[in-house]
Amino acid sequence: MRSVSIVGLGWFGYPLARDLRNLGWEVKGSKRTHEGAEQMRLNRLEAYPLELTPEINADPDDLTALLSVEALVINVPPSEYFFDLNNYVGSIQNLVNEALLCGVGHIVFISSTSVFPECEGVYSEDTPPQPTTEVGKALLAIENWLFGLEDVDVDIIRFGGLIGDDRHPVHSLAGKQDISGGNTPVNLVHIEDCSRAIQLLLEIPAYHRLYHLVAPKHPSRNEYYCGAAQKLGLEIPHFICRAEDPQRIIRADKICRELDFVYQYPDPKAFVQREENFPPSEFE
């Protein structure tokens, strides 16, 4: 049986674990707290507490069990709430080095399109990243370090803004007035497409690869968020739309060309299908 561990069983990591388990993988994972790990166990998922500070804080036997797998998915985004960004790079490096000592042969690192600036342009995997935020700089440092590793398969996948049936960023915008950038396109991706992409990468490792994952269609922020608010019965936000709003597009068709990946949610406007009161999202 193929085996994988997911470090970071959060909003995306836990559904990914369930999907992989349903496909026949032996799946393990980690949470930052003992309580979180216990909750995962109650959901019939083998889980262990692990915290990066940047040292690895975990019981040695638990760490060995967690990393005794063929593949490791690192789903730990940098965040000022949980990390000193100066230590983030060291945290991931420590984790990967420990995984390599345990014989893990395939690393999948979930990065972000924030490695690119919020400027006009079309950004593909061939575009040299020029991050302008500390988060983007930290992610790029990890990417570069990972691709310097030898004798291990490494996949880096940069997600756009994550959307799911139970999480939508329009909740943080509902009713707001005079929001800038109304003509700027969105670069979003559905959580189910993210899960399917990770499954595909795990199925066919091939040394070092880099992919973006963003829905192919890019409606404007004004069109998208106002439409989403109307569907969800929320107060419609008001955007300021200017001709000079930057047209920033993340291209993400390389994975389709190389791995025959097909987006099940190619149009972000189709992400919102039901009139429900979803909880607010941390994603924008």
XYZ file of C-alpha atoms in Angstrom:
284
model
C 0.000 0.000 0.000
C 1.307 3.447 -0.908
C 1.868 5.712 2.078
C 1.815 9.465 2.614
C 1.934 11.892 5.524
C 0.347 15.331 5.441
C 1.874 17.919 7.739
C -0.950 20.339 8.351
C -4.363 18.682 8.599
C -6.293 21.909 8.343
C -9.086 23.157 6.093
C -7.353 21.734 3.014
C -5.135 19.036 4.530
C -7.908 17.062 6.192
C -10.128 16.704 3.080
C -6.991 15.790 1.109
C -6.253 13.052 3.647
C -9.790 11.686 3.315
C -9.582 11.711 -0.480
C -6.258 9.881 -0.506
C -7.488 7.330 2.009
C -10.518 6.669 -0.188
C -8.137 6.036 -3.091
C -6.332 3.347 -1.124
C -3.393 5.271 0.308
C -2.133 4.701 3.834
C -2.487 8.230 5.215
C -1.017 9.856 8.306
C -0.894 13.473 9.340
C -0.073 16.063 11.946
C -1.721 18.848 13.923
C -0.047 21.523 15.997
C -1.680 20.452 19.253
C -2.421 17.223 21.085
C -6.105 18.156 21.060
C -6.056 18.615 17.304
C -4.327 15.280 16.751
C -6.838 13.551 19.013
C -9.715 15.048 17.019
C -8.209 13.620 13.839
C -7.937 10.202 15.497
C -11.598 10.405 16.419
C -12.183 10.895 12.686
C -10.295 7.627 12.093
C -7.137 9.262 10.782
C -3.698 8.384 12.155
C -2.413 11.725 13.430
C 0.357 13.054 15.659
C 1.038 16.396 17.341
C 3.896 18.298 15.704
C 4.913 21.917 16.033
C 7.702 23.780 14.221
C 9.302 26.571 16.222
C 11.567 26.198 13.998
C 12.771 23.160 15.918
C 10.619 20.073 15.524
C 8.566 19.715 18.695
C 7.242 16.167 18.669
C 7.650 12.930 20.564
C 10.544 11.048 18.875
C 8.487 7.893 18.410
C 5.589 9.913 17.002
C 7.920 11.686 14.589
C 9.366 8.399 13.381
C 5.882 6.996 12.851
C 4.740 10.140 11.024
C 7.713 10.126 8.652
C 7.839 6.379 7.981
C 6.110 6.885 4.628
C 6.930 7.071 0.938
C 5.746 10.659 0.408
C 5.335 13.820 2.479
C 2.920 16.661 1.713
C 3.846 19.909 3.464
C 0.736 22.033 3.902
C 2.051 24.647 6.316
C 1.576 28.173 4.956
C 3.586 30.961 6.544
C 1.455 33.071 8.824
C 2.172 35.887 11.197
C -0.312 34.243 13.559
C 1.669 31.038 14.006
C 5.189 31.758 12.801
C 7.946 34.250 13.014
C 8.518 34.503 9.265
C 12.241 34.722 9.904
C 12.042 31.174 11.274
C 9.658 29.787 8.676
C 12.334 28.750 6.187
C 14.297 27.004 8.925
C 11.142 25.224 10.107
C 10.467 23.662 6.715
C 14.123 22.816 6.192
C 14.271 21.020 9.537
C 11.154 19.048 8.690
C 12.403 18.024 5.245
C 15.837 17.050 6.545
C 14.223 14.833 9.160
C 11.984 13.287 6.504
C 14.984 12.504 4.308
C 16.726 10.811 7.221
C 13.614 8.638 7.609
C 13.777 7.615 3.955
C 10.954 9.730 2.501
C 11.467 9.738 -1.263
C 8.899 12.281 -2.460
C 8.280 15.791 -1.100
C 5.255 17.853 -2.161
C 5.378 21.467 -0.966
C 2.259 23.610 -1.224
C 3.344 27.134 -2.091
C 1.398 30.159 -3.261
C 1.148 32.549 -6.183
C 2.133 35.275 -3.691
C 5.699 34.712 -4.927
C 4.633 37.133 -7.683
C 3.998 40.856 -7.150
C 0.534 42.393 -7.306
C 1.400 44.047 -10.593
C 0.171 44.001 -14.177
C 1.287 40.940 -16.092
C 0.763 37.330 -17.008
C 2.683 35.015 -14.677
C 3.504 31.433 -15.656
C 5.872 28.870 -14.167
C 8.550 30.304 -16.464
C 8.193 33.815 -15.017
C 10.985 34.639 -12.537
C 9.290 35.302 -9.154
C 9.750 38.734 -7.617
C 7.930 38.618 -4.276
C 7.204 41.934 -2.607
C 5.828 40.555 0.687
C 7.627 38.758 3.483
C 5.351 35.743 2.995
C 6.219 35.579 -0.692
C 9.927 35.895 0.024
C 9.798 33.085 2.587
C 7.973 30.781 0.169
C 10.431 31.485 -2.622
C 13.360 30.744 -0.312
C 11.827 27.339 0.462
C 11.172 26.626 -3.207
C 14.757 27.401 -4.178
C 16.141 25.292 -1.359
C 13.927 22.316 -2.183
C 14.935 22.356 -5.837
C 18.559 22.235 -4.716
C 18.020 18.824 -3.124
C 19.262 15.773 -4.975
C 18.201 12.119 -4.901
C 14.626 13.002 -3.927
C 11.478 13.742 -5.929
C 10.236 17.273 -5.238
C 6.968 18.823 -6.404
C 6.136 22.460 -5.714
C 2.577 23.534 -6.459
C 1.538 27.168 -6.149
C -2.132 27.602 -5.291
C -4.152 30.673 -6.102
C -6.768 31.882 -3.626
C -8.527 28.834 -2.184
C -12.302 28.563 -2.356
C -14.570 25.798 -1.070
C -18.250 25.118 -0.536
C -17.872 26.011 3.141
C -15.523 28.955 2.756
C -15.822 32.019 0.581
C -13.951 35.344 0.788
C -17.024 37.382 -0.140
C -18.092 37.224 3.518
C -15.242 39.560 4.439
C -16.253 41.971 1.667
C -20.053 41.948 1.986
C -21.463 45.439 2.364
C -18.115 47.216 2.144
C -17.938 50.394 0.113
C -15.407 51.871 -2.308
C -13.176 48.806 -2.542
C -10.307 49.476 -4.922
C -9.264 47.259 -7.813
C -12.717 46.389 -9.114
C -11.432 45.684 -12.633
C -8.554 43.507 -11.459
C -9.100 39.816 -12.324
C -9.345 37.142 -9.651
C -6.954 34.187 -9.483
C -8.879 31.555 -7.538
C -8.967 27.771 -7.371
C -11.454 25.316 -5.896
C -10.304 23.083 -3.049
C -11.457 19.956 -4.903
C -9.222 20.749 -7.869
C -6.351 21.253 -5.420
C -6.918 17.828 -3.917
C -7.059 16.168 -7.330
C -3.830 17.861 -8.409
C -1.963 16.644 -5.330
C -3.281 13.126 -5.926
C -1.930 13.256 -9.475
C 1.512 14.420 -8.367
C 1.719 11.661 -5.774
C 0.729 9.027 -8.327
C 3.537 9.852 -10.754
C 6.614 11.381 -9.087
C 9.219 12.642 -11.557
C 12.194 14.310 -9.827
C 11.664 18.115 -9.731
C 8.481 19.807 -10.965
C 6.777 23.176 -10.518
C 3.100 23.848 -11.246
C 0.542 26.587 -10.693
C -3.048 25.765 -9.834
C -5.552 28.502 -10.663
C -8.925 28.283 -12.413
C -8.552 29.118 -16.124
C -11.208 31.857 -16.101
C -10.532 35.207 -14.441
C -13.602 37.425 -13.975
C -13.028 40.855 -12.490
C -13.241 41.292 -8.743
C -16.318 43.466 -9.186
C -18.097 40.904 -11.366
C -17.113 37.941 -9.251
C -17.694 39.190 -5.709
C -20.881 41.089 -6.445
C -22.290 38.011 -8.163
C -21.246 35.782 -5.273
C -22.823 38.127 -2.722
C -26.085 38.112 -4.655
C -26.150 34.300 -4.827
C -25.445 33.978 -1.117
C -27.981 36.593 -0.080
C -25.335 38.939 1.290
C -25.137 42.709 1.068
C -23.464 43.473 -2.241
C -20.072 45.201 -1.912
C -19.224 48.293 -3.938
C -16.006 48.360 -5.960
C -14.206 51.250 -7.557
C -13.493 50.178 -11.147
C -10.775 51.991 -13.055
C -9.341 51.345 -16.493
C -5.870 51.371 -14.968
C -6.602 48.562 -12.461
C -3.763 46.035 -12.891
C -4.555 43.014 -15.062
C -2.663 40.364 -13.100
C -3.227 36.867 -14.474
C -1.719 33.637 -13.136
C -1.414 31.078 -15.917
C -1.916 27.527 -14.689
C -2.246 25.313 -17.759
C 1.183 23.662 -17.585
C -0.183 20.875 -15.366
C -2.907 20.287 -17.976
C -0.406 20.003 -20.815
C 2.092 17.812 -19.008
C -0.093 15.625 -16.785
C -3.477 15.735 -18.561
C -5.033 17.461 -15.564
C -8.556 18.786 -16.154
C -10.063 21.505 -13.969
C -13.445 20.431 -12.646
C -14.116 24.054 -11.648
C -12.692 26.156 -14.510
C -14.932 29.172 -13.821
C -14.827 30.773 -10.354
C -18.349 32.067 -10.858
C -19.542 28.466 -10.738
C -17.898 27.943 -7.329
C -20.947 29.452 -5.634
C -23.870 27.153 -6.361
C -26.019 27.212 -3.248
C -27.492 29.979 -1.154
C -26.034 29.130 2.217
C -24.454 31.117 5.005
C -20.861 29.983 4.846
C -18.355 30.996 7.512
C -15.966 33.815 6.663
C -12.757 32.981 4.822
C -9.191 33.984 5.585
C -8.440 34.020 1.851
C -8.762 37.030 -0.404
